[in-house]
Amino acid sequence: MQFAKRLEPLQFNVFADMDRAKALARAAGQNVIDLSLGSSDLPAAAHITDAIAHSLSDSSTHGYLLFNGTRDFREAVACWYEQKFGISVNPETEVLPLIGSQEGTAHLPLAVLNPGDFALLLDPGYPSHAGGVYLAGGQIYPMPLLAENQFLPVFEDIPMPVLAQSKMMVLSYPHNPTTAIAPLAFFEKAVTFCRQYELVLVHDFPYVDLVFDDRNSQLEAAGSEENRKLMAPSIFQADRDKSVAIEFFTLSKSYSMGGFRVGYAIGNPELIAALRQVKAAVDFNQYLGILNGAIAALTGPQDTVTTSVETFRKRRDAFVNALSAIGWEVPVPPATMYVWAKLPAPWASDSVKFCTQLVQSTGVAASPGAGFGKSGEGYVRFALVESPEILAAAVIKIAEFLN
């Protein structure tokens, strides 16, 4: 069979290679500690699963779900956002339900790019951002993220011929994999830049709540306006009239609902309408019962979000301290559920080899930095999806491997 050429850039998949390496390690008898996938091991809260369970016995939820049937969910999203960031959102024209935020980031290029147009992407960055551009026939200009620049792109380094052919820029902070947070001043600069060069500004925002630095203890004593200063900023705090931007959210991280595949977009009405056209050609919405669970998550008690953040903070501290004890010093992540670690010699330029040999020798699985882009080479990403005790055991195995 002959397949479409658009599949060619999708053939290189480091994470598929790592899945095979994990399978081989298990077949060889290794007890795999899988720190390679950012899928929360924490359960969804009871009030969320109860809402879904209650829906199952209601036969009116069993049919296809069109846009108008998602009104309650869209209203809950708009209310959640306004309470969190103090910016009003029209649930009819500025909110779109998604089957996870990845659906949005992968499909939006189909609505924005013509074949040959450039998209400006973070390097390293989340792989589906590139996949969506390739499927749309677009070209990618990678914006390198370097430690000396606080893992923020330098817009001035983008060549003018590339800008002349560019239609969109994709940002994502707090950032996977580097764990960096972008200040509001950076977003304001990004909005100004995108307005100047007529770019659609996409912000993927899955880690909106997973911010550390004693955030929770500060929030308990802070008022609502102070709360917003302590959180990672939304793009619409810089683009308040929603002139150029769209922002993607998911319930996978904050509410431990990764397997339920529920997310949403908030943004410029024209961008929302265009993405809705693409979505309508691909699928309906997910099961209404899942949206009822999502409504319960967004409108119900938020203490489980706070508990999740504290859990990942404790895991972060345990893992970073354990690495330090074996002589591997890494920066303390300010956000997300990951540790982004610069590789020691002799693996400083071969993260794939490090990860494949590590899992084969010890059963500890991690994600090679090269899988996130050229600028990710020389790094490895560990996902904090195990208890502190298991993370400590993983570091002991890593120490044995390094020695």
mmCIF file of C-alpha atoms in Angstrom:
data_model
loop_
_atom_site.group_PDB
_atom_site.id
_atom_site.type_symbol
_atom_site.label_atom_id
_atom_site.label_comp_id
_atom_site.label_asym_id
_atom_site.label_seq_id
_atom_site.Cartn_x
_atom_site.Cartn_y
_atom_site.Cartn_z
ATOM 1 C CA MET A 1 0.000 0.000 0.000
ATOM 2 C CA GLN A 2 1.062 3.574 -0.598
ATOM 3 C CA PHE A 3 0.230 6.066 2.125
ATOM 4 C CA ALA A 4 0.002 9.846 2.167
ATOM 5 C CA LYS A 5 3.261 11.763 2.398
ATOM 6 C CA ARG A 6 1.884 13.667 5.392
ATOM 7 C CA LEU A 7 2.573 10.566 7.488
ATOM 8 C CA GLU A 8 6.315 10.700 6.808
ATOM 9 C CA PRO A 9 7.198 13.309 9.465
ATOM 10 C CA LEU A 10 5.141 11.362 12.010
ATOM 11 C CA GLN A 11 7.193 8.186 11.668
ATOM 12 C CA PHE A 12 9.928 9.252 14.097
ATOM 13 C CA ASN A 13 8.472 8.666 17.531
ATOM 14 C CA VAL A 14 10.873 8.356 20.444
ATOM 15 C CA PHE A 15 8.028 7.513 22.807
ATOM 16 C CA ALA A 16 6.996 4.494 20.735
ATOM 17 C CA ASP A 17 10.614 3.390 20.885
ATOM 18 C CA MET A 18 10.553 3.765 24.662
ATOM 19 C CA ASP A 19 7.355 1.713 24.871
ATOM 20 C CA ARG A 20 9.155 -1.094 23.064
ATOM 21 C CA ALA A 21 12.136 -0.746 25.408
ATOM 22 C CA LYS A 22 9.816 -0.991 28.430
ATOM 23 C CA ALA A 23 8.150 -4.086 26.979
ATOM 24 C CA LEU A 24 11.545 -5.735 26.446
ATOM 25 C CA ALA A 25 12.567 -4.871 30.015
ATOM 26 C CA ARG A 26 9.393 -6.472 31.391
ATOM 27 C CA ALA A 27 9.919 -9.538 29.216
ATOM 28 C CA ALA A 28 13.418 -9.840 30.659
ATOM 29 C CA GLY A 29 11.982 -9.877 34.175
ATOM 30 C CA GLN A 30 12.552 -6.260 35.168
ATOM 31 C CA ASN A 31 10.109 -4.629 37.590
ATOM 32 C CA VAL A 32 9.525 -1.427 35.623
ATOM 33 C CA ILE A 33 9.185 1.883 37.479
ATOM 34 C CA ASP A 34 7.592 3.944 34.724
ATOM 35 C CA LEU A 35 8.488 7.630 35.059
ATOM 36 C CA SER A 36 8.189 8.233 31.314
ATOM 37 C CA LEU A 37 4.510 9.146 30.932
ATOM 38 C CA GLY A 38 2.865 12.228 32.445
ATOM 39 C CA SER A 39 -0.353 10.450 33.362
ATOM 40 C CA SER A 40 -1.385 11.188 36.926
ATOM 41 C CA ASP A 41 -1.663 8.129 39.162
ATOM 42 C CA LEU A 42 -4.003 10.017 41.516
ATOM 43 C CA PRO A 43 -7.739 9.203 41.400
ATOM 44 C CA ALA A 44 -10.467 11.569 40.280
ATOM 45 C CA ALA A 45 -12.464 12.922 43.224
ATOM 46 C CA ALA A 46 -15.563 11.046 44.373
ATOM 47 C CA HIS A 47 -17.970 13.900 43.530
ATOM 48 C CA ILE A 48 -16.696 13.746 39.940
ATOM 49 C CA THR A 49 -17.070 9.997 39.476
ATOM 50 C CA ASP A 50 -20.421 10.084 41.296
ATOM 51 C CA ALA A 51 -21.769 12.570 38.743
ATOM 52 C CA ILE A 52 -20.627 10.305 35.909
ATOM 53 C CA ALA A 53 -22.041 7.198 37.579
ATOM 54 C CA HIS A 54 -25.406 8.896 38.128
ATOM 55 C CA SER A 55 -25.552 9.798 34.425
ATOM 56 C CA LEU A 56 -25.198 6.187 33.352
ATOM 57 C CA SER A 57 -28.708 5.301 34.522
ATOM 58 C CA ASP A 58 -30.189 8.270 32.628
ATOM 59 C CA SER A 59 -30.907 7.031 29.111
ATOM 60 C CA SER A 60 -31.221 10.604 27.834
ATOM 61 C CA THR A 61 -27.420 10.866 28.123
ATOM 62 C CA HIS A 62 -26.779 7.891 25.843
ATOM 63 C CA GLY A 63 -27.162 9.534 22.438
ATOM 64 C CA TYR A 64 -25.018 11.749 20.240
ATOM 65 C CA LEU A 65 -24.128 15.054 21.854
ATOM 66 C CA LEU A 66 -24.167 18.158 19.636
ATOM 67 C CA PHE A 67 -22.847 21.619 20.491
ATOM 68 C CA ASN A 68 -26.099 22.962 21.949
ATOM 69 C CA GLY A 69 -26.229 20.008 24.323
ATOM 70 C CA THR A 70 -22.937 21.146 25.889
ATOM 71 C CA ARG A 71 -24.338 24.471 27.127
ATOM 72 C CA ASP A 72 -24.178 23.609 30.841
ATOM 73 C CA PHE A 73 -20.563 22.567 30.496
ATOM 74 C CA ARG A 74 -19.628 25.707 28.563
ATOM 75 C CA GLU A 75 -21.295 27.868 31.212
ATOM 76 C CA ALA A 76 -19.364 26.054 33.943
ATOM 77 C CA VAL A 77 -16.128 26.665 32.018
ATOM 78 C CA ALA A 78 -16.868 30.381 31.620
ATOM 79 C CA CYS A 79 -17.694 30.724 35.317
ATOM 80 C CA TRP A 80 -14.560 28.785 36.339
ATOM 81 C CA TYR A 81 -12.346 30.997 34.195
ATOM 82 C CA GLU A 82 -13.886 34.248 35.400
ATOM 83 C CA GLN A 83 -13.483 33.203 39.040
ATOM 84 C CA LYS A 84 -9.880 32.138 38.450
ATOM 85 C CA PHE A 85 -8.619 35.020 36.335
ATOM 86 C CA GLY A 86 -11.186 37.783 36.660
ATOM 87 C CA ILE A 87 -11.870 37.939 32.911
ATOM 88 C CA SER A 88 -15.351 37.412 31.490
ATOM 89 C CA VAL A 89 -15.979 34.720 28.875
ATOM 90 C CA ASN A 90 -18.994 34.288 26.598
ATOM 91 C CA PRO A 91 -19.947 30.589 26.822
ATOM 92 C CA GLU A 92 -21.776 30.705 23.471
ATOM 93 C CA THR A 93 -19.015 32.146 21.286
ATOM 94 C CA GLU A 94 -15.764 31.872 23.262
ATOM 95 C CA VAL A 95 -15.830 28.299 24.646
ATOM 96 C CA LEU A 96 -15.519 24.981 22.790
ATOM 97 C CA PRO A 97 -15.576 21.531 24.466
ATOM 98 C CA LEU A 98 -12.751 19.233 23.393
ATOM 99 C CA ILE A 99 -11.844 15.573 23.761
ATOM 100 C CA GLY A 100 -8.745 16.576 25.718
ATOM 101 C CA SER A 101 -6.706 19.680 24.942
ATOM 102 C CA GLN A 102 -4.571 17.619 22.538
ATOM 103 C CA GLU A 103 -7.539 17.468 20.184
ATOM 104 C CA GLY A 104 -7.470 21.249 20.028
ATOM 105 C CA THR A 105 -3.750 21.693 19.518
ATOM 106 C CA ALA A 106 -3.688 18.958 16.855
ATOM 107 C CA HIS A 107 -6.745 20.187 14.924
ATOM 108 C CA LEU A 108 -6.354 23.972 15.095
ATOM 109 C CA PRO A 109 -3.586 24.030 12.439
ATOM 110 C CA LEU A 110 -6.117 22.572 9.983
ATOM 111 C CA ALA A 111 -8.185 25.732 10.497
ATOM 112 C CA VAL A 112 -5.283 28.211 10.398
ATOM 113 C CA LEU A 113 -2.537 26.942 8.084
ATOM 114 C CA ASN A 114 -2.405 26.515 4.343
ATOM 115 C CA PRO A 115 0.186 24.076 2.948
ATOM 116 C CA GLY A 116 3.645 25.620 3.277
ATOM 117 C CA ASP A 117 2.734 28.115 5.990
ATOM 118 C CA PHE A 118 5.011 28.224 9.024
ATOM 119 C CA ALA A 119 4.042 27.605 12.630
ATOM 120 C CA LEU A 120 6.413 28.839 15.340
ATOM 121 C CA LEU A 121 6.774 26.091 17.963
ATOM 122 C CA LEU A 122 8.689 25.732 21.197
ATOM 123 C CA ASP A 123 11.779 23.502 21.046
ATOM 124 C CA PRO A 124 11.648 21.377 23.144
ATOM 125 C CA GLY A 125 7.885 21.124 23.156
ATOM 126 C CA TYR A 126 4.923 18.778 23.362
ATOM 127 C CA PRO A 127 4.982 16.401 20.337
ATOM 128 C CA SER A 128 1.322 16.809 19.320
ATOM 129 C CA HIS A 129 1.938 20.491 18.584
ATOM 130 C CA ALA A 130 4.250 19.466 15.749
ATOM 131 C CA GLY A 131 1.995 16.612 14.655
ATOM 132 C CA GLY A 132 -0.940 18.924 14.033
ATOM 133 C CA VAL A 133 1.182 21.232 11.882
ATOM 134 C CA TYR A 134 2.491 18.324 9.796
ATOM 135 C CA LEU A 135 -1.032 16.997 9.222
ATOM 136 C CA ALA A 136 -2.060 20.448 7.983
ATOM 137 C CA GLY A 137 0.827 20.508 5.501
ATOM 138 C CA GLY A 138 2.575 23.293 7.376
ATOM 139 C CA GLN A 139 6.226 23.930 8.077
ATOM 140 C CA ILE A 140 7.730 24.203 11.564
ATOM 141 C CA TYR A 141 10.146 26.832 12.752
ATOM 142 C CA PRO A 142 11.490 25.666 16.126
ATOM 143 C CA MET A 143 12.080 28.389 18.722
ATOM 144 C CA PRO A 144 14.949 27.092 20.924
ATOM 145 C CA LEU A 145 14.395 27.139 24.683
ATOM 146 C CA LEU A 146 17.677 27.514 26.545
ATOM 147 C CA ALA A 147 18.397 27.485 30.258
ATOM 148 C CA GLU A 148 20.223 30.830 30.004
ATOM 149 C CA ASN A 149 16.974 32.382 28.687
ATOM 150 C CA GLN A 150 14.846 30.797 31.444
ATOM 151 C CA PHE A 151 13.505 28.417 28.769
ATOM 152 C CA LEU A 152 11.662 31.268 27.020
ATOM 153 C CA PRO A 153 11.918 31.797 23.246
ATOM 154 C CA VAL A 154 13.706 34.850 21.850
ATOM 155 C CA PHE A 155 11.331 36.351 19.307
ATOM 156 C CA GLU A 156 14.030 38.600 17.854
ATOM 157 C CA ASP A 157 15.920 35.520 16.632
ATOM 158 C CA ILE A 158 13.127 34.473 14.261
ATOM 159 C CA PRO A 159 14.216 35.258 10.663
ATOM 160 C CA MET A 160 12.082 37.759 8.803
ATOM 161 C CA PRO A 161 11.557 35.431 5.783
ATOM 162 C CA VAL A 162 10.088 32.861 8.194
ATOM 163 C CA LEU A 163 7.853 35.468 9.818
ATOM 164 C CA ALA A 164 6.595 36.502 6.394
ATOM 165 C CA GLN A 165 5.275 32.957 5.867
ATOM 166 C CA SER A 166 4.118 32.340 9.458
ATOM 167 C CA LYS A 167 0.485 32.088 10.538
ATOM 168 C CA MET A 168 0.620 30.886 14.143
ATOM 169 C CA MET A 169 2.747 30.672 17.269
ATOM 170 C CA VAL A 170 2.274 27.982 19.920
ATOM 171 C CA LEU A 171 3.287 28.596 23.534
ATOM 172 C CA SER A 172 2.734 26.438 26.609
ATOM 173 C CA TYR A 173 3.590 27.586 30.143
ATOM 174 C CA PRO A 174 4.023 26.110 32.705
ATOM 175 C CA HIS A 175 6.098 24.204 30.225
ATOM 176 C CA ASN A 176 6.342 20.520 29.459
ATOM 177 C CA PRO A 177 9.087 19.329 29.540
ATOM 178 C CA THR A 178 11.309 22.081 31.019
ATOM 179 C CA THR A 179 8.886 22.953 33.912
ATOM 180 C CA ALA A 180 9.479 26.686 33.289
ATOM 181 C CA ILE A 181 6.874 29.350 34.073
ATOM 182 C CA ALA A 182 6.453 32.384 31.815
ATOM 183 C CA PRO A 183 5.819 35.731 33.534
ATOM 184 C CA LEU A 184 2.953 37.941 32.453
ATOM 185 C CA ALA A 185 5.428 40.404 30.918
ATOM 186 C CA PHE A 186 6.541 37.671 28.506
ATOM 187 C CA PHE A 187 2.944 37.002 27.444
ATOM 188 C CA GLU A 188 2.379 40.713 26.910
ATOM 189 C CA LYS A 189 5.420 40.763 24.648
ATOM 190 C CA ALA A 190 4.133 37.682 22.799
ATOM 191 C CA VAL A 191 0.712 39.272 22.216
ATOM 192 C CA THR A 192 2.301 42.460 20.872
ATOM 193 C CA PHE A 193 4.570 40.402 18.602
ATOM 194 C CA CYS A 194 1.684 38.326 17.236
ATOM 195 C CA ARG A 195 -0.431 41.401 16.598
ATOM 196 C CA GLN A 196 2.463 43.026 14.736
ATOM 197 C CA TYR A 197 3.046 40.018 12.473
ATOM 198 C CA GLU A 198 -0.616 38.913 12.231
ATOM 199 C CA LEU A 199 -0.072 35.563 13.934
ATOM 200 C CA VAL A 200 -2.622 33.437 15.745
ATOM 201 C CA LEU A 201 -1.338 32.974 19.297
ATOM 202 C CA VAL A 202 -2.036 29.530 20.734
ATOM 203 C CA HIS A 203 -1.464 28.837 24.421
ATOM 204 C CA ASP A 204 -1.642 25.245 25.637
ATOM 205 C CA PHE A 205 -2.344 25.488 29.392
ATOM 206 C CA PRO A 206 -2.691 21.991 30.913
ATOM 207 C CA TYR A 207 -0.638 22.797 34.036
ATOM 208 C CA VAL A 208 -2.642 25.851 35.072
ATOM 209 C CA ASP A 209 -2.873 24.605 38.685
ATOM 210 C CA LEU A 210 0.340 22.603 39.054
ATOM 211 C CA VAL A 211 2.467 25.492 40.321
ATOM 212 C CA PHE A 212 4.607 25.158 43.444
ATOM 213 C CA ASP A 213 6.816 27.640 45.344
ATOM 214 C CA ASP A 214 4.646 27.529 48.475
ATOM 215 C CA ARG A 215 1.669 28.561 46.382
ATOM 216 C CA ASN A 216 -1.019 26.833 48.429
ATOM 217 C CA SER A 217 0.045 28.174 51.817
ATOM 218 C CA GLN A 218 0.135 31.668 50.323
ATOM 219 C CA LEU A 219 -3.265 31.314 48.683
ATOM 220 C CA GLU A 220 -4.949 30.388 51.945
ATOM 221 C CA ALA A 221 -4.233 33.857 53.284
ATOM 222 C CA ALA A 222 -4.559 35.765 50.027
ATOM 223 C CA GLY A 223 -7.502 37.558 48.485
ATOM 224 C CA SER A 224 -8.769 36.748 44.990
ATOM 225 C CA GLU A 225 -6.689 39.434 43.251
ATOM 226 C CA GLU A 226 -3.556 38.293 45.064
ATOM 227 C CA ASN A 227 -4.374 34.704 44.106
ATOM 228 C CA ARG A 228 -4.118 35.615 40.441
ATOM 229 C CA LYS A 229 -0.657 37.111 40.950
ATOM 230 C CA LEU A 230 0.540 33.829 42.460
ATOM 231 C CA MET A 231 -0.808 31.626 39.670
ATOM 232 C CA ALA A 232 0.723 30.963 36.288
ATOM 233 C CA PRO A 233 -0.802 33.649 34.036
ATOM 234 C CA SER A 234 -3.384 33.038 31.371
ATOM 235 C CA ILE A 235 -2.743 34.409 27.892
ATOM 236 C CA PHE A 236 -5.899 36.507 28.243
ATOM 237 C CA GLN A 237 -4.392 38.514 31.050
ATOM 238 C CA ALA A 238 -2.203 39.871 28.227
ATOM 239 C CA ASP A 239 -4.836 39.697 25.443
ATOM 240 C CA ARG A 240 -7.855 40.814 27.451
ATOM 241 C CA ASP A 241 -10.014 41.574 24.404
ATOM 242 C CA LYS A 242 -9.179 38.158 22.879
ATOM 243 C CA SER A 243 -7.848 39.769 19.721
ATOM 244 C CA VAL A 244 -5.366 37.098 18.587
ATOM 245 C CA ALA A 245 -5.335 34.239 21.079
ATOM 246 C CA ILE A 246 -6.872 30.904 21.922
ATOM 247 C CA GLU A 247 -6.079 28.933 25.081
ATOM 248 C CA PHE A 248 -6.442 25.186 25.658
ATOM 249 C CA PHE A 249 -7.277 23.598 28.998
ATOM 250 C CA THR A 250 -7.683 20.027 30.176
ATOM 251 C CA LEU A 251 -9.050 18.289 33.254
ATOM 252 C CA SER A 252 -6.333 15.629 32.971
ATOM 253 C CA LYS A 253 -3.832 17.232 35.345
ATOM 254 C CA SER A 254 -5.726 19.372 37.862
ATOM 255 C CA TYR A 255 -8.568 16.876 38.330
ATOM 256 C CA SER A 256 -6.802 13.569 37.513
ATOM 257 C CA MET A 257 -9.211 12.887 34.629
ATOM 258 C CA GLY A 258 -6.716 11.979 31.907
ATOM 259 C CA GLY A 259 -8.546 8.824 30.855
ATOM 260 C CA PHE A 260 -11.880 10.644 30.595
ATOM 261 C CA ARG A 261 -10.509 12.810 27.735
ATOM 262 C CA VAL A 262 -12.195 16.099 28.502
ATOM 263 C CA GLY A 263 -10.845 19.564 27.805
ATOM 264 C CA TYR A 264 -11.908 22.873 26.321
ATOM 265 C CA ALA A 265 -10.760 25.914 24.391
ATOM 266 C CA ILE A 266 -11.372 29.520 25.377
ATOM 267 C CA GLY A 267 -10.597 32.296 22.965
ATOM 268 C CA ASN A 268 -11.213 34.634 20.086
ATOM 269 C CA PRO A 269 -14.718 33.919 18.720
ATOM 270 C CA GLU A 270 -13.477 33.552 15.131
ATOM 271 C CA LEU A 271 -10.850 31.025 16.176
ATOM 272 C CA ILE A 272 -13.400 29.121 18.255
ATOM 273 C CA ALA A 273 -15.804 29.042 15.289
ATOM 274 C CA ALA A 274 -13.068 27.836 12.919
ATOM 275 C CA LEU A 275 -11.961 25.054 15.274
ATOM 276 C CA ARG A 276 -15.605 24.102 15.763
ATOM 277 C CA GLN A 277 -15.910 23.628 11.973
ATOM 278 C CA VAL A 278 -12.958 21.231 11.960
ATOM 279 C CA LYS A 279 -14.278 19.395 14.993
ATOM 280 C CA ALA A 280 -17.715 18.988 13.407
ATOM 281 C CA ALA A 281 -16.116 17.223 10.446
ATOM 282 C CA VAL A 282 -14.220 14.805 12.690
ATOM 283 C CA ASP A 283 -16.443 13.820 15.600
ATOM 284 C CA PHE A 284 -19.305 14.586 17.958
ATOM 285 C CA ASN A 285 -18.669 15.502 21.574
ATOM 286 C CA GLN A 286 -17.833 12.909 24.207
ATOM 287 C CA TYR A 287 -20.443 11.215 26.379
ATOM 288 C CA LEU A 288 -22.630 13.694 28.275
ATOM 289 C CA GLY A 289 -22.013 11.813 31.506
ATOM 290 C CA ILE A 290 -18.314 12.699 31.258
ATOM 291 C CA LEU A 291 -19.211 16.361 30.784
ATOM 292 C CA ASN A 292 -21.459 16.101 33.859
ATOM 293 C CA GLY A 293 -18.416 14.856 35.765
ATOM 294 C CA ALA A 294 -16.385 17.747 34.369
ATOM 295 C CA ILE A 295 -19.058 20.213 35.507
ATOM 296 C CA ALA A 296 -18.841 18.703 38.991
ATOM 297 C CA ALA A 297 -15.062 19.123 38.879
ATOM 298 C CA LEU A 298 -15.148 22.771 37.816
ATOM 299 C CA THR A 299 -18.001 23.875 40.077
ATOM 300 C CA GLY A 300 -17.496 21.586 43.076
ATOM 301 C CA PRO A 301 -14.966 21.534 45.947
ATOM 302 C CA GLN A 302 -11.448 22.417 44.843
ATOM 303 C CA ASP A 303 -9.657 20.910 47.830
ATOM 304 C CA THR A 304 -8.636 17.875 45.775
ATOM 305 C CA VAL A 305 -6.744 20.179 43.401
ATOM 306 C CA THR A 306 -4.857 21.628 46.353
ATOM 307 C CA THR A 307 -4.151 18.112 47.639
ATOM 308 C CA SER A 308 -2.851 17.016 44.232
ATOM 309 C CA VAL A 309 -0.497 19.987 44.024
ATOM 310 C CA GLU A 310 0.832 19.221 47.503
ATOM 311 C CA THR A 311 1.299 15.571 46.555
ATOM 312 C CA PHE A 312 3.381 16.459 43.513
ATOM 313 C CA ARG A 313 5.337 19.016 45.536
ATOM 314 C CA LYS A 314 6.330 16.331 48.048
ATOM 315 C CA ARG A 315 7.286 13.975 45.239
ATOM 316 C CA ARG A 316 9.318 16.709 43.549
ATOM 317 C CA ASP A 317 11.234 17.440 46.742
ATOM 318 C CA ALA A 318 11.841 13.751 47.462
ATOM 319 C CA PHE A 319 13.097 13.049 43.946
ATOM 320 C CA VAL A 320 15.282 16.152 43.602
ATOM 321 C CA ASN A 321 16.816 15.585 47.051
ATOM 322 C CA ALA A 322 17.479 11.927 46.252
ATOM 323 C CA LEU A 323 19.187 12.862 42.973
ATOM 324 C CA SER A 324 21.274 15.435 44.826
ATOM 325 C CA ALA A 325 22.336 12.772 47.337
ATOM 326 C CA ILE A 326 23.839 10.679 44.510
ATOM 327 C CA GLY A 327 25.600 13.706 43.036
ATOM 328 C CA TRP A 328 23.139 14.571 40.262
ATOM 329 C CA GLU A 329 22.184 18.199 40.842
ATOM 330 C CA VAL A 330 19.056 19.387 39.033
ATOM 331 C CA PRO A 331 17.061 22.628 39.278
ATOM 332 C CA VAL A 332 13.995 22.458 41.516
ATOM 333 C CA PRO A 333 10.949 22.521 39.192
ATOM 334 C CA PRO A 334 8.655 25.493 39.872
ATOM 335 C CA ALA A 335 5.667 23.776 38.217
ATOM 336 C CA THR A 336 4.230 20.709 36.409
ATOM 337 C CA MET A 337 4.655 17.060 37.420
ATOM 338 C CA TYR A 338 8.122 16.615 35.921
ATOM 339 C CA VAL A 339 11.823 16.943 36.612
ATOM 340 C CA TRP A 340 13.911 18.149 33.657
ATOM 341 C CA ALA A 341 17.457 16.967 34.263
ATOM 342 C CA LYS A 342 20.607 17.710 32.301
ATOM 343 C CA LEU A 343 22.324 14.419 31.522
ATOM 344 C CA PRO A 344 25.792 13.642 32.877
ATOM 345 C CA ALA A 345 28.593 12.338 30.695
ATOM 346 C CA PRO A 346 28.838 10.090 28.729
ATOM 347 C CA TRP A 347 25.165 10.521 27.714
ATOM 348 C CA ALA A 348 25.165 14.318 27.340
ATOM 349 C CA SER A 349 24.470 14.033 23.612
ATOM 350 C CA ASP A 350 22.469 10.797 23.473
ATOM 351 C CA SER A 351 19.369 10.928 25.633
ATOM 352 C CA VAL A 352 17.714 8.052 23.759
ATOM 353 C CA LYS A 353 20.623 5.732 24.481
ATOM 354 C CA PHE A 354 20.594 6.766 28.134
ATOM 355 C CA CYS A 355 16.883 6.028 28.524
ATOM 356 C CA THR A 356 16.897 2.727 26.651
ATOM 357 C CA GLN A 357 19.933 1.447 28.548
ATOM 358 C CA LEU A 358 18.532 2.688 31.867
ATOM 359 C CA VAL A 359 15.242 0.806 31.491
ATOM 360 C CA GLN A 360 16.944 -2.322 30.191
ATOM 361 C CA SER A 361 19.470 -2.350 33.056
ATOM 362 C CA THR A 362 17.326 -1.162 35.979
ATOM 363 C CA GLY A 363 13.662 -1.101 34.958
ATOM 364 C CA VAL A 364 13.477 2.675 35.487
ATOM 365 C CA ALA A 365 11.793 4.305 32.482
ATOM 366 C CA ALA A 366 12.154 7.995 31.623
ATOM 367 C CA SER A 367 11.573 10.169 28.553
ATOM 368 C CA PRO A 368 14.584 11.211 26.443
ATOM 369 C CA GLY A 369 14.852 14.927 25.871
ATOM 370 C CA ALA A 370 15.419 14.369 22.153
ATOM 371 C CA GLY A 371 11.810 13.204 21.899
ATOM 372 C CA PHE A 372 10.654 16.757 22.597
ATOM 373 C CA GLY A 373 12.821 18.421 19.946
ATOM 374 C CA LYS A 374 16.409 19.153 18.942
ATOM 375 C CA SER A 375 16.967 21.530 21.852
ATOM 376 C CA GLY A 376 15.846 18.820 24.262
ATOM 377 C CA GLU A 377 18.895 16.695 23.490
ATOM 378 C CA GLY A 378 21.148 16.345 26.510
ATOM 379 C CA TYR A 379 18.228 16.223 28.927
ATOM 380 C CA VAL A 380 15.921 13.592 30.371
ATOM 381 C CA ARG A 381 12.392 14.060 31.732
ATOM 382 C CA PHE A 382 11.196 12.169 34.784
ATOM 383 C CA ALA A 383 7.441 12.137 35.514
ATOM 384 C CA LEU A 384 6.588 12.259 39.217
ATOM 385 C CA VAL A 385 3.818 9.664 38.954
ATOM 386 C CA GLU A 386 4.893 7.391 41.820
ATOM 387 C CA SER A 387 5.033 7.740 45.604
ATOM 388 C CA PRO A 388 8.117 9.293 47.267
ATOM 389 C CA GLU A 389 9.174 5.822 48.397
ATOM 390 C CA ILE A 390 9.128 4.414 44.869
ATOM 391 C CA LEU A 391 10.826 7.529 43.509
ATOM 392 C CA ALA A 392 13.597 7.060 46.083
ATOM 393 C CA ALA A 393 13.957 3.414 45.031
ATOM 394 C CA ALA A 394 14.196 4.548 41.398
ATOM 395 C CA VAL A 395 17.040 6.926 42.271
ATOM 396 C CA ILE A 396 18.943 4.092 43.967
ATOM 397 C CA LYS A 397 18.660 2.118 40.729
ATOM 398 C CA ILE A 398 19.749 5.171 38.721
ATOM 399 C CA ALA A 399 22.807 5.545 40.968
ATOM 400 C CA GLU A 400 23.763 1.930 40.353
ATOM 401 C CA PHE A 401 23.421 2.494 36.609
ATOM 402 C CA LEU A 402 25.513 5.678 36.657
ATOM 403 C CA ASN A 403 28.264 3.927 38.595
#
